Structure formats: structure tokens, C-alpha cells
GROMACS .gro file of C-alpha atoms in nm:
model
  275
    1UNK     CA    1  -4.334   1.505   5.018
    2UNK     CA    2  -4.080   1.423   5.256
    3UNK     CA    3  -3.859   1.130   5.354
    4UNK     CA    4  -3.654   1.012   5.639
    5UNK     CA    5  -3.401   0.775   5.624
    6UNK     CA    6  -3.540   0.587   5.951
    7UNK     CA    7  -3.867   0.553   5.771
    8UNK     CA    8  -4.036   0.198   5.835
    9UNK     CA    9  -4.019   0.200   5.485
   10UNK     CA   10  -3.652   0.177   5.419
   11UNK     CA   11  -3.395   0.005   5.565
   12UNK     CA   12  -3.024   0.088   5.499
   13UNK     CA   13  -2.714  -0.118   5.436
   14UNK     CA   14  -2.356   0.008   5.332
   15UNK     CA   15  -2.097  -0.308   5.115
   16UNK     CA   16  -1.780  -0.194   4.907
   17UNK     CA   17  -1.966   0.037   4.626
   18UNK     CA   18  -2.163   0.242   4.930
   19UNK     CA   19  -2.459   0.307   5.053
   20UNK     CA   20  -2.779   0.024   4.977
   21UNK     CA   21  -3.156   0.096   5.041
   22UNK     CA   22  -3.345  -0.192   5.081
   23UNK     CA   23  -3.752  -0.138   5.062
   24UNK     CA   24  -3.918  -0.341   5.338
   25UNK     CA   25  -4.222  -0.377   5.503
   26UNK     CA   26  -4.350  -0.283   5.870
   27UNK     CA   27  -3.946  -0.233   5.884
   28UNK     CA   28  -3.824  -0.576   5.911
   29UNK     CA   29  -3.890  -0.784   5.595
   30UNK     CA   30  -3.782  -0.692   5.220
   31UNK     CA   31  -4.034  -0.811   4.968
   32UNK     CA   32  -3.953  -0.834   4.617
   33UNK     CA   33  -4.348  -0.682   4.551
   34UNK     CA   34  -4.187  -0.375   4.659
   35UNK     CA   35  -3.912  -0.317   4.429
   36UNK     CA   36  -4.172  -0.127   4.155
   37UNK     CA   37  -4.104   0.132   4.449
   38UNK     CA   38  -3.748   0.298   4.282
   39UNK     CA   39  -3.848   0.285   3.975
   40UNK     CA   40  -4.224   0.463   4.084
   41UNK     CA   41  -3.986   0.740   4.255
   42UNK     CA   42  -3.732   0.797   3.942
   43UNK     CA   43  -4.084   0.788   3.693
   44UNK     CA   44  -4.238   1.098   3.906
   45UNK     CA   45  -3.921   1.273   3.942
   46UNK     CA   46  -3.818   1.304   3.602
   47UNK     CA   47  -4.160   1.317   3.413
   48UNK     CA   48  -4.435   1.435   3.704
   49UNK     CA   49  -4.160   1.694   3.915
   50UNK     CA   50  -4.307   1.490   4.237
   51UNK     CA   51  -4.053   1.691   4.466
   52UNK     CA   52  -3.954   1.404   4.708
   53UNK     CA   53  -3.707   1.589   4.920
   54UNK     CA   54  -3.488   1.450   5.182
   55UNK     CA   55  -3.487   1.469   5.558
   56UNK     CA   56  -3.201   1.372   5.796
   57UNK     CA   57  -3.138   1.580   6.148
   58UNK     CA   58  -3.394   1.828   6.079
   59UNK     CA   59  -3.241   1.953   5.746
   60UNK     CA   60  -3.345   1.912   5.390
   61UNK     CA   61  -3.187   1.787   5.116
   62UNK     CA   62  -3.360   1.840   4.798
   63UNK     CA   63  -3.292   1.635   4.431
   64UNK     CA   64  -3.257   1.332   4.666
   65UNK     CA   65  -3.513   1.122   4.511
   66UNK     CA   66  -3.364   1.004   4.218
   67UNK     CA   67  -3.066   0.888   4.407
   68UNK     CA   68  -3.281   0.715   4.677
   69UNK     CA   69  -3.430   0.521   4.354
   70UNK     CA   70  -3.104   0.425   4.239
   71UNK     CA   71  -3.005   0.290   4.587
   72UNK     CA   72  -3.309   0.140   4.636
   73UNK     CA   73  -3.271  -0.068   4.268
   74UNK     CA   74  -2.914  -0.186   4.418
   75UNK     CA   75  -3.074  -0.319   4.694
   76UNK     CA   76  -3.317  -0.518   4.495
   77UNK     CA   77  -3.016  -0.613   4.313
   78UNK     CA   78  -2.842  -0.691   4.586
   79UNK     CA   79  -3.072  -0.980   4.656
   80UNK     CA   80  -3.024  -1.134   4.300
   81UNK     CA   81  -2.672  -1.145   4.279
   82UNK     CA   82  -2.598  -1.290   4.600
   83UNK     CA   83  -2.825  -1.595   4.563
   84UNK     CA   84  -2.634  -1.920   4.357
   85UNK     CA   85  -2.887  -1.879   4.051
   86UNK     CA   86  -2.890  -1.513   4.029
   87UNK     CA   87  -3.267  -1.477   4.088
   88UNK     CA   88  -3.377  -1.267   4.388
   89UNK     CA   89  -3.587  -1.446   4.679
   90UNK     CA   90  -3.986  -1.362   4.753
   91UNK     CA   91  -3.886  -1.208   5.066
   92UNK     CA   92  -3.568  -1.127   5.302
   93UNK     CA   93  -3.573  -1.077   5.652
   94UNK     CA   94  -3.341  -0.778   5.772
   95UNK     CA   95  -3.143  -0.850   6.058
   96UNK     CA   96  -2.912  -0.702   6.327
   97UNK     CA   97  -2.779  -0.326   6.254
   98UNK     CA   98  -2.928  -0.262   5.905
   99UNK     CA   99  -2.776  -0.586   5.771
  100UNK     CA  100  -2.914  -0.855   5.547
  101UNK     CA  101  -2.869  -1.190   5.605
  102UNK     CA  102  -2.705  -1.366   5.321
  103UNK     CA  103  -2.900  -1.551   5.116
  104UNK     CA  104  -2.735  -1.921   5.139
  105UNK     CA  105  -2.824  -1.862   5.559
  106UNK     CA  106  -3.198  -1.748   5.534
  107UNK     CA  107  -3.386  -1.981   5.796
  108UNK     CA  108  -3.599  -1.776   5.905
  109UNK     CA  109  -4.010  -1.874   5.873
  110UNK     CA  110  -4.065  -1.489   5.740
  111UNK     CA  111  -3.818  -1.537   5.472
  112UNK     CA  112  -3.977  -1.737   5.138
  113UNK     CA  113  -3.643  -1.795   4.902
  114UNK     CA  114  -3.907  -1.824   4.614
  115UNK     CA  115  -3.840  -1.687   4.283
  116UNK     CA  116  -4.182  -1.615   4.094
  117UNK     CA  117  -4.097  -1.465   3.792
  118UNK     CA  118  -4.217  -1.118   3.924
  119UNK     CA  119  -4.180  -0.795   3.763
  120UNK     CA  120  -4.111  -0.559   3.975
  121UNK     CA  121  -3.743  -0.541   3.970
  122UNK     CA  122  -3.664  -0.560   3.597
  123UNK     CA  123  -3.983  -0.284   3.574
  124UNK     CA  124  -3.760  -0.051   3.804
  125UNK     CA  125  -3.445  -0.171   3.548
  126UNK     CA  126  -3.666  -0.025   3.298
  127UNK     CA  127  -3.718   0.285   3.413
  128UNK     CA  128  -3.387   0.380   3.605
  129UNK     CA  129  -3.206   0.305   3.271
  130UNK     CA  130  -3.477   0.539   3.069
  131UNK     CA  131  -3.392   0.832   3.318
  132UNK     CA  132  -3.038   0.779   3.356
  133UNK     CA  133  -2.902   0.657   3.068
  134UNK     CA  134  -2.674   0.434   3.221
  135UNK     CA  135  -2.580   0.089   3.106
  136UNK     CA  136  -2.535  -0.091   3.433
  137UNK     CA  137  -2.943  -0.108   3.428
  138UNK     CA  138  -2.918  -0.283   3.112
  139UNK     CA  139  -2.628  -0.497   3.209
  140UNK     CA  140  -2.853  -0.643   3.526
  141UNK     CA  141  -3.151  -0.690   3.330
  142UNK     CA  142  -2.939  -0.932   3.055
  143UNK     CA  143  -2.771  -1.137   3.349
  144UNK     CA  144  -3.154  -1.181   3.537
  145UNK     CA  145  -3.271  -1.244   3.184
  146UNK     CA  146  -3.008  -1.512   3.150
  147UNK     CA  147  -3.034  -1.660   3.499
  148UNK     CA  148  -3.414  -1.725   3.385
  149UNK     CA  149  -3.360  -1.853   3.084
  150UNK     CA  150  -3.111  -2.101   3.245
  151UNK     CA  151  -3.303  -2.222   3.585
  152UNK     CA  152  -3.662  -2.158   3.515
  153UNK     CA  153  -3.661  -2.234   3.100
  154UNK     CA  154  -3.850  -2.525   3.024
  155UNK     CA  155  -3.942  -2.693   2.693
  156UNK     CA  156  -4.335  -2.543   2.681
  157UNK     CA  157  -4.271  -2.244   2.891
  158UNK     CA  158  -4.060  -2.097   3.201
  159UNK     CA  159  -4.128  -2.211   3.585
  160UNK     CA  160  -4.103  -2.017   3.887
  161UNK     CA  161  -3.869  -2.107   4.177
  162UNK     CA  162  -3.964  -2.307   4.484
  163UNK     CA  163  -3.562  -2.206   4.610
  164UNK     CA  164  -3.333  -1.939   4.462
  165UNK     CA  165  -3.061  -2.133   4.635
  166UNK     CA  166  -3.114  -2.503   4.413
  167UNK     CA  167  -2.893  -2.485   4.081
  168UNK     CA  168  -2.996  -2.805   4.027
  169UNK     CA  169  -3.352  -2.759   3.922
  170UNK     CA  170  -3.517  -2.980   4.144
  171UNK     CA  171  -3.737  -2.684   4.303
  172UNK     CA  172  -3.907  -2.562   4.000
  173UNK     CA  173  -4.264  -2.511   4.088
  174UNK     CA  174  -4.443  -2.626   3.720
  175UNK     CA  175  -4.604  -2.287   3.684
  176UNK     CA  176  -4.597  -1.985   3.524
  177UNK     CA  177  -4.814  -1.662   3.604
  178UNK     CA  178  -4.965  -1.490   3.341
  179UNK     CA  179  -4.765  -1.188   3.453
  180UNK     CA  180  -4.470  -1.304   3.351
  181UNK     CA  181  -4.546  -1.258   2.957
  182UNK     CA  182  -4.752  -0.960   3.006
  183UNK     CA  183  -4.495  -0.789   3.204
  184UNK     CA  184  -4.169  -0.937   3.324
  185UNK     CA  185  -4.059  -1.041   2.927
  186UNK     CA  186  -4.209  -0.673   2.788
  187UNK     CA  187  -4.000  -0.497   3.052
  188UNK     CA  188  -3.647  -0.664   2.957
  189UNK     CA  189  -3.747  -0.599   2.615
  190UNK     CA  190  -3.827  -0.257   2.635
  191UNK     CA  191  -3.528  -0.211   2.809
  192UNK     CA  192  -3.307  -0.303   2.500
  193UNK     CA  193  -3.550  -0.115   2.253
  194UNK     CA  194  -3.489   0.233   2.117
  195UNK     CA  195  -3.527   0.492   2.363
  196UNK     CA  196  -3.822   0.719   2.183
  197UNK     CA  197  -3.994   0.382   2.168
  198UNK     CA  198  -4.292   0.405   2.371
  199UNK     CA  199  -4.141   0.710   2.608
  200UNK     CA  200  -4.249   0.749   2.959
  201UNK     CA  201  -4.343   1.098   2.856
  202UNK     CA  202  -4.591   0.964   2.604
  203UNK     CA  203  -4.716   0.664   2.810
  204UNK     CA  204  -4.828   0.514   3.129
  205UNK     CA  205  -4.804   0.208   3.250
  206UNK     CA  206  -5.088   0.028   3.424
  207UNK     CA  207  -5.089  -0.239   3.641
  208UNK     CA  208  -5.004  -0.510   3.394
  209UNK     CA  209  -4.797  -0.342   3.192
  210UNK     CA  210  -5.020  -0.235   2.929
  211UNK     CA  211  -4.884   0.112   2.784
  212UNK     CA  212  -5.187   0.335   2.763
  213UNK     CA  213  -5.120   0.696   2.577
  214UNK     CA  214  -5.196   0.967   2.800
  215UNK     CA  215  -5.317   1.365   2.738
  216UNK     CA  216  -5.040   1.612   2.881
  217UNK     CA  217  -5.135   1.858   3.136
  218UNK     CA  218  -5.506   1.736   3.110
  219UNK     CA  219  -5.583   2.034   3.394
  220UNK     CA  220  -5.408   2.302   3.216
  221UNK     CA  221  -5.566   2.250   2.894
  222UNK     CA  222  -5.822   2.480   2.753
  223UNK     CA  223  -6.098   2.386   2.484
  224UNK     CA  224  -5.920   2.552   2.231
  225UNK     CA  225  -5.600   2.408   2.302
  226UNK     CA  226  -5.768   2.044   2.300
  227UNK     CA  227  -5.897   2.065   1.960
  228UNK     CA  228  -5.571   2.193   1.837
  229UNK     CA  229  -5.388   1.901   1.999
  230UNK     CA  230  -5.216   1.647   1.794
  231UNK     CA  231  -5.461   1.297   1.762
  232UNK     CA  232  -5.110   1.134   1.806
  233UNK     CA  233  -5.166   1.209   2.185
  234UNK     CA  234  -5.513   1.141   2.213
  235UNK     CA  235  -5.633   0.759   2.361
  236UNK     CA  236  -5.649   0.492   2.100
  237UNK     CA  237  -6.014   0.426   2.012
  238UNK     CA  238  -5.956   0.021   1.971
  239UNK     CA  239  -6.029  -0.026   2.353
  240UNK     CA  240  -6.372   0.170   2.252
  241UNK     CA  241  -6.431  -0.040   1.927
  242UNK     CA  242  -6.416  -0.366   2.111
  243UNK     CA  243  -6.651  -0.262   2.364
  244UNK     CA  244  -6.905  -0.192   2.154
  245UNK     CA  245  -6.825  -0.538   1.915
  246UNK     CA  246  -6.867  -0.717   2.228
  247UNK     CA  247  -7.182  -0.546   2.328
  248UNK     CA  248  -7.336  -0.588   1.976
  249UNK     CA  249  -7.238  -0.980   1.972
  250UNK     CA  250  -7.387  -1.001   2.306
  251UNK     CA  251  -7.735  -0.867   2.219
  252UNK     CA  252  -7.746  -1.063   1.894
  253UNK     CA  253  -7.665  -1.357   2.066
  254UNK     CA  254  -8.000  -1.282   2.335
  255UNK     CA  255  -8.222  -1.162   2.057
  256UNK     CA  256  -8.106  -1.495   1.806
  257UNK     CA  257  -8.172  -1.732   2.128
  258UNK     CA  258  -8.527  -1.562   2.243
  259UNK     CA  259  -8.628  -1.592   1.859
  260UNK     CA  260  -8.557  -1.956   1.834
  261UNK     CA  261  -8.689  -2.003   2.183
  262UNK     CA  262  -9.058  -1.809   2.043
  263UNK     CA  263  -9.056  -2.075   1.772
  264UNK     CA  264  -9.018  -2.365   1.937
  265UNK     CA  265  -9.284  -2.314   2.149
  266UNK     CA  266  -9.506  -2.218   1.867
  267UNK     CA  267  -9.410  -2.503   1.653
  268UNK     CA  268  -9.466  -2.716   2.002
  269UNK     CA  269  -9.869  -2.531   1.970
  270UNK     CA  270  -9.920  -2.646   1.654
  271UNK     CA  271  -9.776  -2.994   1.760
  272UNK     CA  272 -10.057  -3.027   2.058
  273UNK     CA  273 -10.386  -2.886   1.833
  274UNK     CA  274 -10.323  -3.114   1.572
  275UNK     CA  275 -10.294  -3.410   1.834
   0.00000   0.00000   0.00000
């Protein structure tokens, strides 16, 4: 797979500590949805060898991709840290030479300064950090954990944002998205947990977060090899169990209703013949 830096995809910005990546989409609007996007590249180039390579003025660059990811996450960043409560907007539109407007100026009807308590960023935290080591990744994720627990806390819950730009609390929204337990909270904390504690290399991640175990080199394997694997590494059966429970309860349930449903009418018969 190869990549160009002029992609519609990517949009590129330079401050003080170098060169930012911002993901956008159709080239001129940076959505925080996207920002799962460095931390999809660093996942498949450390643990799947996805070979993104590259391309700028017909030559090839190879080992880019992790990089790209890490530029990519400080242009997410970039986003957050610039707004007054530290929480990154909905969406951004890019403007004049591969510049972003600053956040405090955003009037522009494609940009929504919404903060929804998404987790794509702080997913992208996750895994950056997990494949690099470093400690900036967990840094971030603390000071976005602490910006929510400051704006968006509230005494049965957390809110999202109607305006990144209000420190005063008046734009909170009264509502919080499932998603935000299921994923936003598990991804900060996994990002503080042990390393060996769920590994990528062990588990996958689906679209809510749920960590799944997976079967290494599934294609490769041969029946031999499969029965002499570990059941450490096979899928848990709970998924299976409850399946099953809830088909059981189901049928009871049909077969207890259509039995007292029979004797009703019979006792209904007996009723009407002795009338």
C-alpha cells in the first residue's frame, strides 16, 4: 500500500515541534471520527507487517507508516490543546496553505466545536503508547482525562460538549453516549495498565471496544498444529454459552405460554357444556 502526502486524505501543517498530519475528509474538513486512523496504521504496522510505504516525487520511502501515525496523533492533539477546555472539537475546517484555523476563530457552518466524548483519539493514545513506549501518549491521555473530568463531570454521570470553547459550563449537552463507558473510559484505562495486559498481539479490538482473543496465523495453521495449540489462544466459549441460555429461555418461554394458552381454552370447553 502506498501513500502520498497530497492524498485527500491528509492534510499537512508544520508549528515549532515540526511537521503535523491532520486526517480530514474530501480534503478540507478534519473530523475527530477519524482520529482511530493513526492508531489503525501503528496497530498493522507493528503486529500485521501492513507495509504502508511512502510516496513523495516518485520515490519511496519505506518504515514511514509508523511515523505518519505519530504525526497524525499530534494533529488530533493539536486540536485538544488549543481549545480553552482542552477537549478537541467534532470537526475543523482546514484553511488557506495547509493551516488550521485556531480554534477560538472557527465560524465556519462546516466546523461543529462539539465535544462528544468520542473515542477515537484516546483509542489512537492507546495504541501509539503500546508500540512506542513513549510517555508523552500517556501524558495526553491524563490531561484529556482531566479536562473531562473537569467540564463534562456531572453528579450522575459525564455530559458531552455543545462548545469546546465555554469554560463556564453553560454548553453541556445533558447526555452521555453509551460509548463513552464502553470505550472512551476502557481506553484511558488501558493505557495506564500493565503492558502484557490484554496485548494487541493477543487481542482485537472491535468496534466498541470489546477485546475479543484471536487465533495467530489462522491461514498458516495446519490440523495438527491446531490441536496442539494452547486453549489460552482459542475464543472464549461464554459468548457461545449465552447464546444457547438465551435460546433455551426463549423456547421455554413459547412452549410455557402455548401450554397455558391449550388450557384455557379447554377449561373455557368445559365452561360452555356444562352451561
Amino acid at each position: 500500500l502506498f501513500l502520498r502526502k497530497k492524498s485527500p486524505g491528509l492534510r499537512v501543517d508544520e508549528d515549532s515541534n515540526g511537521e503535523i498530519i491532520y486526517p480530514v475528509n474530501h480534503g478540507v474538513q478534519y473530523q475527530h471520527l477519524l482520529c482511530f486512523v493513526p492508531g489503525m496504521i501503528a496497530l498493522g504496522e507493528t503486529y500485521y507487517n501492513s507495509q504502508l510505504d511512502y510516496v513523495e516525487d516518485g520515490s519511496v520511502e519505506s518504515d514511514y507508516a509508523l511515523s505518519l501515525a505519530m504525526n497524525m496523533t499530534n494533529g488530533c492533539w493539536k486540536t485538544y490543546s488549543q481549545s480553552p477546555t482542552g477537549l478537541g472539537p467534532e470537526t475543523l475546517d482546514i484553511t488557506g496553505k495547509s493551516k488550521v484555523r485556531r480554534l477560538p476563530r472557527i465560524r465556519s457552518t462546516l466546523a461543529n466545536q462539539g465535544y462528544y466524548l468520542r473515542p477515537e483519539f484516546v483509542e489512537s493514545l492507546f495504541i501509539l503508547y503500546r508500540t512506542t513506549k513513549d510517555e508523552k501518549y500517556r501524558e495526553i491521555a491524563w490531561q484529556v482525562f482531566q479536562s473531562i473530568e473537569k467540564y463534562c463531570k456531572h453528579e450522575v454521570g459525564y455530559t458531552s460538549l455543545n462548545n469546546v470553547n465555554d469554560i463556564n459550563g453553560e454548553s453541556r449537552k445533558n447526555h452521555m453516549p453509551s460509548f463513552f463507558i464502553a470505550e472512551t473510559l476502557k481506553y484511558i484505562l488501558l493505557i495506564f495498565a500493565p503492558d502484557d495486559y490484554i496485548g494487541l498481539d493477543e487481542f482485537v479490538f472491535n468496534t466498541e471496544a470489546h477485546p475479543l482473543r484471536q487465533i495467530h496465523t489462522i491461514g498458516s495453521l495446519s490440523d495438527e498444529s491446531c490441536e496442539r495449540l494452547s486453549p489460552v489462544i482459542h475464543q472464549p466459549m461464554v459468548p457461545v454459552f449465552v447464546l444457547v441460555s438465551n435460546c433455551l429461555f426463549f423456547l421455554s418461554g413459547w412452549l410455557f405460554l402455548f401450554l397455558r394458552s391449550r388450557r384455557c381454552c379447554k377449561k373455557k370447553r368445559k365452561h360452555k357444556k356444562t352451561l
